[in-house]
C-alpha cells in the first residue's frame, strides 16, 4: 500500500469527525463484548479501535490481525497485533470468545474462506460481530464516487447481502443499522439511507465445520 494512502487513512481517525466515528463504534462494540474475554479483530488496520477497547475494558485480551504491514505500523504499542491473512489464520481452533470484522470483511478477497476461518477459531458459543459499510447510505455513496478514496480503491464486495447469506450458514444471525452520517454530523438512526454501517452479529452454535458454496 502507498505510504500516502496509509497516512491519509490513519490521519482520518485523528480528525474531529474520525474521532466521533471511532467513539460510536467503540460504544457499540464494548457493549457487545460484555462477558467475553479473548477477542480477535480481523482486518484491524491501524488498530486504534482495538487499543481503545483494551483501555476501556482491561479484562479483554485483544489481538489484531491484518494483511497490511503498512497499516500495522501505525498500531499503538499497547495493542498486540499480528501480520497475517484472514483467509488462512495461524490461530488454533476454538481459541476466541469473539471475533470482530470492523469494516474489513468486505475488503477481503475470498470472504468465504475468511468466514470459515472465523468459525474455526471461535469457541462454541463464540460471537462474530461484523460491521460492514452500508452501500445504500449517503456516506458510502459519497466515498465510493470519489475514485481516489480508500474505499473505492480497496473494497472487494459491495453486495453485502451475499456476505450475510454466507455468514448465515455458520452462525445464527441478528442484524441492525448503525451510525447515521450527514455532512460530518453523526446521529442515531436505523434508516438505511443514513446509517453508514450495517451490522451482522452471530453465534457459533455447532462444532462441525461444514462446507457451503
Ligand atoms: C477498511 S480497512 C478497516 C481497518 C480497520 N478495521 C478500521 O476500522 O479502520 C480494511 C482492512 O482489511 C485489511 N484486509 C484486507 N484483506 C485482508 C486479509 N485477507 N487478511 C487480513 N486483513 C485484510 C486491510 O489491510 C485493511 O486494513
PDB file of C-alpha atoms and ligand atoms in Angstrom:
ATOM      1  CA  UNK A   1       0.000   0.000   0.000  1.00  0.00           C
ATOM      2  CA  UNK A   2       1.226   3.503  -0.830  1.00  0.00           C
ATOM      3  CA  UNK A   3       2.549   5.392   2.221  1.00  0.00           C
ATOM      4  CA  UNK A   4       0.461   8.433   1.281  1.00  0.00           C
ATOM      5  CA  UNK A   5      -2.810   6.464   1.318  1.00  0.00           C
ATOM      6  CA  UNK A   6      -1.919   4.755   4.569  1.00  0.00           C
ATOM      7  CA  UNK A   7      -1.116   8.117   6.204  1.00  0.00           C
ATOM      8  CA  UNK A   8      -4.387   9.608   4.983  1.00  0.00           C
ATOM      9  CA  UNK A   9      -6.228   6.587   6.403  1.00  0.00           C
ATOM     10  CA  UNK A  10      -4.619   6.827   9.855  1.00  0.00           C
ATOM     11  CA  UNK A  11      -4.864  10.643   9.949  1.00  0.00           C
ATOM     12  CA  UNK A  12      -8.601  10.437   9.382  1.00  0.00           C
ATOM     13  CA  UNK A  13      -9.047   8.935  12.853  1.00  0.00           C
ATOM     14  CA  UNK A  14      -7.266  11.942  14.357  1.00  0.00           C
ATOM     15  CA  UNK A  15      -9.798  14.409  12.904  1.00  0.00           C
ATOM     16  CA  UNK A  16     -12.841  15.509  14.940  1.00  0.00           C
ATOM     17  CA  UNK A  17     -15.118  13.615  12.544  1.00  0.00           C
ATOM     18  CA  UNK A  18     -12.945  10.475  12.599  1.00  0.00           C
ATOM     19  CA  UNK A  19     -12.836  10.528  16.418  1.00  0.00           C
ATOM     20  CA  UNK A  20     -16.620  10.735  16.600  1.00  0.00           C
ATOM     21  CA  UNK A  21     -16.971   7.706  14.318  1.00  0.00           C
ATOM     22  CA  UNK A  22     -14.470   5.770  16.395  1.00  0.00           C
ATOM     23  CA  UNK A  23     -16.342   6.675  19.591  1.00  0.00           C
ATOM     24  CA  UNK A  24     -19.666   5.385  18.235  1.00  0.00           C
ATOM     25  CA  UNK A  25     -18.137   2.129  17.020  1.00  0.00           C
ATOM     26  CA  UNK A  26     -16.365   1.757  20.345  1.00  0.00           C
ATOM     27  CA  UNK A  27     -19.557   2.272  22.355  1.00  0.00           C
ATOM     28  CA  UNK A  28     -21.357  -0.340  20.318  1.00  0.00           C
ATOM     29  CA  UNK A  29     -18.612  -2.959  20.375  1.00  0.00           C
ATOM     30  CA  UNK A  30     -17.876  -2.535  24.093  1.00  0.00           C
ATOM     31  CA  UNK A  31     -21.456  -3.489  24.910  1.00  0.00           C
ATOM     32  CA  UNK A  32     -21.353  -6.420  22.505  1.00  0.00           C
ATOM     33  CA  UNK A  33     -18.201  -7.744  24.152  1.00  0.00           C
ATOM     34  CA  UNK A  34     -19.624  -7.791  27.656  1.00  0.00           C
ATOM     35  CA  UNK A  35     -18.792 -11.180  29.232  1.00  0.00           C
ATOM     36  CA  UNK A  36     -16.244 -12.034  26.503  1.00  0.00           C
ATOM     37  CA  UNK A  37     -12.507 -12.217  27.079  1.00  0.00           C
ATOM     38  CA  UNK A  38     -10.360 -13.491  24.181  1.00  0.00           C
ATOM     39  CA  UNK A  39     -11.096 -11.330  21.162  1.00  0.00           C
ATOM     40  CA  UNK A  40      -9.661 -11.405  17.653  1.00  0.00           C
ATOM     41  CA  UNK A  41     -10.096  -8.382  15.383  1.00  0.00           C
ATOM     42  CA  UNK A  42      -9.579  -9.408  11.771  1.00  0.00           C
ATOM     43  CA  UNK A  43      -8.523  -6.652   9.367  1.00  0.00           C
ATOM     44  CA  UNK A  44      -7.753  -4.331  12.283  1.00  0.00           C
ATOM     45  CA  UNK A  45      -5.821  -1.795  10.175  1.00  0.00           C
ATOM     46  CA  UNK A  46      -4.023   0.663  12.486  1.00  0.00           C
ATOM     47  CA  UNK A  47      -5.885  -0.921  15.458  1.00  0.00           C
ATOM     48  CA  UNK A  48      -6.916   2.388  17.062  1.00  0.00           C
ATOM     49  CA  UNK A  49     -10.312   0.987  17.988  1.00  0.00           C
ATOM     50  CA  UNK A  50      -8.802  -2.184  19.432  1.00  0.00           C
ATOM     51  CA  UNK A  51      -6.355  -0.223  21.544  1.00  0.00           C
ATOM     52  CA  UNK A  52      -9.173   1.947  22.957  1.00  0.00           C
ATOM     53  CA  UNK A  53     -11.273  -1.153  23.625  1.00  0.00           C
ATOM     54  CA  UNK A  54      -8.449  -2.666  25.652  1.00  0.00           C
ATOM     55  CA  UNK A  55      -8.067   0.576  27.657  1.00  0.00           C
ATOM     56  CA  UNK A  56     -11.778   0.828  28.403  1.00  0.00           C
ATOM     57  CA  UNK A  57     -12.137  -2.826  29.343  1.00  0.00           C
ATOM     58  CA  UNK A  58      -8.823  -4.191  30.682  1.00  0.00           C
ATOM     59  CA  UNK A  59     -10.473  -7.596  31.146  1.00  0.00           C
ATOM     60  CA  UNK A  60     -10.429  -8.061  27.337  1.00  0.00           C
ATOM     61  CA  UNK A  61      -7.483  -9.849  25.731  1.00  0.00           C
ATOM     62  CA  UNK A  62      -7.454  -8.480  22.203  1.00  0.00           C
ATOM     63  CA  UNK A  63      -5.341  -9.490  19.235  1.00  0.00           C
ATOM     64  CA  UNK A  64      -5.462  -7.576  15.964  1.00  0.00           C
ATOM     65  CA  UNK A  65      -4.685  -9.214  12.631  1.00  0.00           C
ATOM     66  CA  UNK A  66      -4.085  -7.514   9.309  1.00  0.00           C
ATOM     67  CA  UNK A  67      -2.524  -8.409   5.981  1.00  0.00           C
ATOM     68  CA  UNK A  68      -1.026  -4.953   5.527  1.00  0.00           C
ATOM     69  CA  UNK A  69       2.343  -4.312   7.173  1.00  0.00           C
ATOM     70  CA  UNK A  70       1.952  -0.596   6.493  1.00  0.00           C
ATOM     71  CA  UNK A  71      -1.386  -0.430   8.337  1.00  0.00           C
ATOM     72  CA  UNK A  72       0.022  -2.293  11.334  1.00  0.00           C
ATOM     73  CA  UNK A  73       2.991   0.079  11.566  1.00  0.00           C
ATOM     74  CA  UNK A  74       0.633   2.723  12.943  1.00  0.00           C
ATOM     75  CA  UNK A  75      -0.798   0.489  15.666  1.00  0.00           C
ATOM     76  CA  UNK A  76      -0.205   1.744  19.233  1.00  0.00           C
ATOM     77  CA  UNK A  77       2.357  -0.277  21.196  1.00  0.00           C
ATOM     78  CA  UNK A  78      -0.248  -1.120  23.804  1.00  0.00           C
ATOM     79  CA  UNK A  79      -2.082  -3.484  21.471  1.00  0.00           C
ATOM     80  CA  UNK A  80      -0.940  -6.917  20.329  1.00  0.00           C
ATOM     81  CA  UNK A  81      -1.100  -7.138  16.532  1.00  0.00           C
ATOM     82  CA  UNK A  82      -0.076  -9.842  14.070  1.00  0.00           C
ATOM     83  CA  UNK A  83       0.613  -9.760  10.363  1.00  0.00           C
ATOM     84  CA  UNK A  84      -1.440 -12.411   8.585  1.00  0.00           C
ATOM     85  CA  UNK A  85      -4.151 -13.365   6.153  1.00  0.00           C
ATOM     86  CA  UNK A  86      -7.773 -13.670   7.281  1.00  0.00           C
ATOM     87  CA  UNK A  87      -8.229 -16.433   4.697  1.00  0.00           C
ATOM     88  CA  UNK A  88      -5.712 -18.696   6.395  1.00  0.00           C
ATOM     89  CA  UNK A  89      -5.007 -17.811  10.007  1.00  0.00           C
ATOM     90  CA  UNK A  90      -2.367 -19.251  12.302  1.00  0.00           C
ATOM     91  CA  UNK A  91      -4.588 -19.358  15.367  1.00  0.00           C
ATOM     92  CA  UNK A  92      -5.694 -22.627  16.964  1.00  0.00           C
ATOM     93  CA  UNK A  93      -9.227 -23.993  16.566  1.00  0.00           C
ATOM     94  CA  UNK A  94     -11.727 -22.861  19.233  1.00  0.00           C
ATOM     95  CA  UNK A  95      -9.473 -20.203  20.711  1.00  0.00           C
ATOM     96  CA  UNK A  96     -11.546 -16.968  20.797  1.00  0.00           C
ATOM     97  CA  UNK A  97     -14.731 -15.853  22.565  1.00  0.00           C
ATOM     98  CA  UNK A  98     -15.428 -13.170  19.974  1.00  0.00           C
ATOM     99  CA  UNK A  99     -14.219 -12.164  16.553  1.00  0.00           C
ATOM    100  CA  UNK A 100     -14.608  -8.709  15.012  1.00  0.00           C
ATOM    101  CA  UNK A 101     -14.579  -7.526  11.439  1.00  0.00           C
ATOM    102  CA  UNK A 102     -14.703  -3.741  11.659  1.00  0.00           C
ATOM    103  CA  UNK A 103     -15.369  -2.654   8.084  1.00  0.00           C
ATOM    104  CA  UNK A 104     -12.995  -5.343   6.906  1.00  0.00           C
ATOM    105  CA  UNK A 105     -14.913  -8.423   5.682  1.00  0.00           C
ATOM    106  CA  UNK A 106     -15.988  -6.599   2.511  1.00  0.00           C
ATOM    107  CA  UNK A 107     -12.309  -5.745   1.883  1.00  0.00           C
ATOM    108  CA  UNK A 108     -11.181  -9.381   1.980  1.00  0.00           C
ATOM    109  CA  UNK A 109     -10.802 -11.055  -1.413  1.00  0.00           C
ATOM    110  CA  UNK A 110     -12.111 -14.528  -0.545  1.00  0.00           C
ATOM    111  CA  UNK A 111     -14.692 -13.719   2.130  1.00  0.00           C
ATOM    112  CA  UNK A 112     -15.895 -17.345   2.163  1.00  0.00           C
ATOM    113  CA  UNK A 113     -12.507 -18.625   3.274  1.00  0.00           C
ATOM    114  CA  UNK A 114     -12.378 -15.864   5.880  1.00  0.00           C
ATOM    115  CA  UNK A 115     -15.821 -16.720   7.313  1.00  0.00           C
ATOM    116  CA  UNK A 116     -14.865 -20.410   7.551  1.00  0.00           C
ATOM    117  CA  UNK A 117     -11.702 -19.402   9.356  1.00  0.00           C
ATOM    118  CA  UNK A 118     -13.713 -17.214  11.742  1.00  0.00           C
ATOM    119  CA  UNK A 119     -15.935 -20.202  12.528  1.00  0.00           C
ATOM    120  CA  UNK A 120     -12.911 -22.436  13.073  1.00  0.00           C
ATOM    121  CA  UNK A 121     -11.096 -20.177  15.539  1.00  0.00           C
ATOM    122  CA  UNK A 122     -14.201 -19.251  17.539  1.00  0.00           C
ATOM    123  CA  UNK A 123     -15.178 -21.335  20.569  1.00  0.00           C
ATOM    124  CA  UNK A 124     -18.597 -22.957  20.674  1.00  0.00           C
ATOM    125  CA  UNK A 125     -20.952 -20.129  21.730  1.00  0.00           C
ATOM    126  CA  UNK A 126     -18.425 -17.599  20.410  1.00  0.00           C
ATOM    127  CA  UNK A 127     -19.661 -14.405  18.820  1.00  0.00           C
ATOM    128  CA  UNK A 128     -18.842 -12.899  15.439  1.00  0.00           C
ATOM    129  CA  UNK A 129     -19.508  -9.155  15.068  1.00  0.00           C
ATOM    130  CA  UNK A 130     -19.350  -7.852  11.510  1.00  0.00           C
ATOM    131  CA  UNK A 131     -19.541  -4.115  10.902  1.00  0.00           C
ATOM    132  CA  UNK A 132     -19.952  -3.509   7.179  1.00  0.00           C
ATOM    133  CA  UNK A 133     -20.151  -0.269   5.259  1.00  0.00           C
ATOM    134  CA  UNK A 134     -23.738   0.146   4.112  1.00  0.00           C
ATOM    135  CA  UNK A 135     -23.695   0.641   0.316  1.00  0.00           C
ATOM    136  CA  UNK A 136     -27.177   2.206   0.413  1.00  0.00           C
ATOM    137  CA  UNK A 137     -26.017   5.054   2.654  1.00  0.00           C
ATOM    138  CA  UNK A 138     -25.188   8.590   1.544  1.00  0.00           C
ATOM    139  CA  UNK A 139     -21.834   8.282   3.274  1.00  0.00           C
ATOM    140  CA  UNK A 140     -20.858   5.200   1.300  1.00  0.00           C
ATOM    141  CA  UNK A 141     -22.018   6.650  -1.994  1.00  0.00           C
ATOM    142  CA  UNK A 142     -20.076   9.828  -1.417  1.00  0.00           C
ATOM    143  CA  UNK A 143     -16.892   7.890  -0.654  1.00  0.00           C
ATOM    144  CA  UNK A 144     -17.429   5.431  -3.477  1.00  0.00           C
ATOM    145  CA  UNK A 145     -17.940   8.186  -6.030  1.00  0.00           C
ATOM    146  CA  UNK A 146     -14.511   9.542  -5.159  1.00  0.00           C
ATOM    147  CA  UNK A 147     -12.221   7.450  -7.368  1.00  0.00           C
ATOM    148  CA  UNK A 148      -9.204   8.173  -5.165  1.00  0.00           C
ATOM    149  CA  UNK A 149     -10.831   7.199  -1.860  1.00  0.00           C
ATOM    150  CA  UNK A 150      -9.548   4.262   0.158  1.00  0.00           C
ATOM    151  CA  UNK A 151     -12.958   2.637  -0.038  1.00  0.00           C
ATOM    152  CA  UNK A 152     -13.251   2.911  -3.815  1.00  0.00           C
ATOM    153  CA  UNK A 153      -9.743   1.607  -4.349  1.00  0.00           C
ATOM    154  CA  UNK A 154      -9.833  -1.287  -1.920  1.00  0.00           C
ATOM    155  CA  UNK A 155     -13.346  -2.615  -1.403  1.00  0.00           C
ATOM    156  CA  UNK A 156     -13.870  -6.080  -2.885  1.00  0.00           C
ATOM    157  CA  UNK A 157     -17.566  -6.751  -2.221  1.00  0.00           C
ATOM    158  CA  UNK A 158     -20.434  -4.312  -2.464  1.00  0.00           C
ATOM    159  CA  UNK A 159     -23.199  -6.885  -2.404  1.00  0.00           C
ATOM    160  CA  UNK A 160     -23.209  -7.272   1.359  1.00  0.00           C
ATOM    161  CA  UNK A 161     -26.337  -9.439   1.255  1.00  0.00           C
ATOM    162  CA  UNK A 162     -24.231 -12.183  -0.253  1.00  0.00           C
ATOM    163  CA  UNK A 163     -21.799 -11.875   2.664  1.00  0.00           C
ATOM    164  CA  UNK A 164     -24.679 -12.050   5.125  1.00  0.00           C
ATOM    165  CA  UNK A 165     -26.084 -15.128   3.381  1.00  0.00           C
ATOM    166  CA  UNK A 166     -22.783 -16.925   3.663  1.00  0.00           C
ATOM    167  CA  UNK A 167     -22.380 -15.952   7.323  1.00  0.00           C
ATOM    168  CA  UNK A 168     -25.862 -17.382   7.991  1.00  0.00           C
ATOM    169  CA  UNK A 169     -24.636 -20.888   7.070  1.00  0.00           C
ATOM    170  CA  UNK A 170     -22.264 -20.818  10.026  1.00  0.00           C
ATOM    171  CA  UNK A 171     -23.842 -18.531  12.627  1.00  0.00           C
ATOM    172  CA  UNK A 172     -27.334 -17.737  13.873  1.00  0.00           C
ATOM    173  CA  UNK A 173     -27.629 -14.075  12.980  1.00  0.00           C
ATOM    174  CA  UNK A 174     -29.132 -10.777  14.053  1.00  0.00           C
ATOM    175  CA  UNK A 175     -28.761  -7.600  12.016  1.00  0.00           C
ATOM    176  CA  UNK A 176     -29.132  -3.855  12.501  1.00  0.00           C
ATOM    177  CA  UNK A 177     -28.157  -0.472  11.095  1.00  0.00           C
ATOM    178  CA  UNK A 178     -25.915   1.974  12.967  1.00  0.00           C
ATOM    179  CA  UNK A 179     -24.169   5.328  12.765  1.00  0.00           C
ATOM    180  CA  UNK A 180     -26.086   7.944  10.820  1.00  0.00           C
ATOM    181  CA  UNK A 181     -23.830  10.363   8.967  1.00  0.00           C
ATOM    182  CA  UNK A 182     -24.792  13.524   7.137  1.00  0.00           C
ATOM    183  CA  UNK A 183     -22.290  16.257   6.290  1.00  0.00           C
ATOM    184  CA  UNK A 184     -19.883  15.177   9.002  1.00  0.00           C
ATOM    185  CA  UNK A 185     -22.559  15.203  11.671  1.00  0.00           C
ATOM    186  CA  UNK A 186     -23.282  11.944  13.423  1.00  0.00           C
ATOM    187  CA  UNK A 187     -26.610  10.773  14.790  1.00  0.00           C
ATOM    188  CA  UNK A 188     -28.518   7.637  15.775  1.00  0.00           C
ATOM    189  CA  UNK A 189     -30.675   6.152  13.053  1.00  0.00           C
ATOM    190  CA  UNK A 190     -31.854   2.846  11.655  1.00  0.00           C
ATOM    191  CA  UNK A 191     -32.679   4.426   8.308  1.00  0.00           C
ATOM    192  CA  UNK A 192     -30.593   2.632   5.628  1.00  0.00           C
ATOM    193  CA  UNK A 193     -30.226   5.897   3.693  1.00  0.00           C
ATOM    194  CA  UNK A 194     -28.258   7.492   6.519  1.00  0.00           C
ATOM    195  CA  UNK A 195     -26.860   4.605   8.545  1.00  0.00           C
ATOM    196  CA  UNK A 196     -23.295   4.182   7.356  1.00  0.00           C
ATOM    197  CA  UNK A 197     -22.977   0.740   8.930  1.00  0.00           C
ATOM    198  CA  UNK A 198     -24.879  -2.499   8.546  1.00  0.00           C
ATOM    199  CA  UNK A 199     -24.128  -4.874  11.376  1.00  0.00           C
ATOM    200  CA  UNK A 200     -24.390  -8.634  11.313  1.00  0.00           C
ATOM    201  CA  UNK A 201     -23.833 -10.459  14.601  1.00  0.00           C
ATOM    202  CA  UNK A 202     -23.857 -14.191  15.035  1.00  0.00           C
ATOM    203  CA  UNK A 203     -23.250 -17.005  17.492  1.00  0.00           C
ATOM    204  CA  UNK A 204     -21.412 -20.230  16.711  1.00  0.00           C
ATOM    205  CA  UNK A 205     -23.941 -22.912  17.583  1.00  0.00           C
ATOM    206  CA  UNK A 206     -22.284 -26.072  16.308  1.00  0.00           C
ATOM    207  CA  UNK A 207     -18.819 -27.577  16.370  1.00  0.00           C
ATOM    208  CA  UNK A 208     -18.816 -29.079  12.921  1.00  0.00           C
ATOM    209  CA  UNK A 209     -17.241 -27.005  10.124  1.00  0.00           C
ATOM    210  CA  UNK A 210     -19.497 -27.788   7.176  1.00  0.00           C
ATOM    211  CA  UNK A 211     -18.815 -26.906   3.561  1.00  0.00           C
ATOM    212  CA  UNK A 212     -21.096 -24.417   1.816  1.00  0.00           C
ATOM    213  CA  UNK A 213     -20.590 -22.845  -1.596  1.00  0.00           C
TER     214      UNK A 213
HETATM  215  C1  LIG B   1     -11.350  -0.517   5.568  1.00  0.00           C
HETATM  216  S1  LIG B   1      -9.957  -1.203   6.357  1.00  0.00           S
HETATM  217  C2  LIG B   1     -10.561  -1.352   8.025  1.00  0.00           C
HETATM  218  C3  LIG B   1      -9.465  -1.225   9.047  1.00  0.00           C
HETATM  219  C4  LIG B   1      -9.931  -1.067  10.495  1.00  0.00           C
HETATM  220  N1  LIG B   1     -10.674  -2.220  10.939  1.00  0.00           N
HETATM  221  C5  LIG B   1     -10.734   0.195  10.660  1.00  0.00           C
HETATM  222  O1  LIG B   1     -11.899   0.121  11.061  1.00  0.00           O
HETATM  223  O2  LIG B   1     -10.184   1.261  10.404  1.00  0.00           O
HETATM  224  C6  LIG B   1      -9.891  -2.887   5.800  1.00  0.00           C
HETATM  225  C7  LIG B   1      -8.705  -3.636   6.357  1.00  0.00           C
HETATM  226  O3  LIG B   1      -8.807  -5.007   5.958  1.00  0.00           O
HETATM  227  C8  LIG B   1      -7.484  -5.472   5.741  1.00  0.00           C
HETATM  228  N2  LIG B   1      -7.514  -6.713   4.931  1.00  0.00           N
HETATM  229  C9  LIG B   1      -7.892  -6.874   3.642  1.00  0.00           C
HETATM  230  N3  LIG B   1      -7.737  -8.152   3.250  1.00  0.00           N
HETATM  231  C10 LIG B   1      -7.267  -8.843   4.327  1.00  0.00           C
HETATM  232  C11 LIG B   1      -6.912 -10.196   4.558  1.00  0.00           C
HETATM  233  N4  LIG B   1      -7.005 -11.127   3.594  1.00  0.00           N
HETATM  234  N5  LIG B   1      -6.448 -10.535   5.775  1.00  0.00           N
HETATM  235  C12 LIG B   1      -6.349  -9.617   6.781  1.00  0.00           C
HETATM  236  N6  LIG B   1      -6.660  -8.312   6.622  1.00  0.00           N
HETATM  237  C13 LIG B   1      -7.124  -7.921   5.413  1.00  0.00           C
HETATM  238  C14 LIG B   1      -6.822  -4.294   5.035  1.00  0.00           C
HETATM  239  O4  LIG B   1      -5.419  -4.388   5.041  1.00  0.00           O
HETATM  240  C15 LIG B   1      -7.361  -3.129   5.848  1.00  0.00           C
HETATM  241  O5  LIG B   1      -6.537  -2.804   6.936  1.00  0.00           O
END
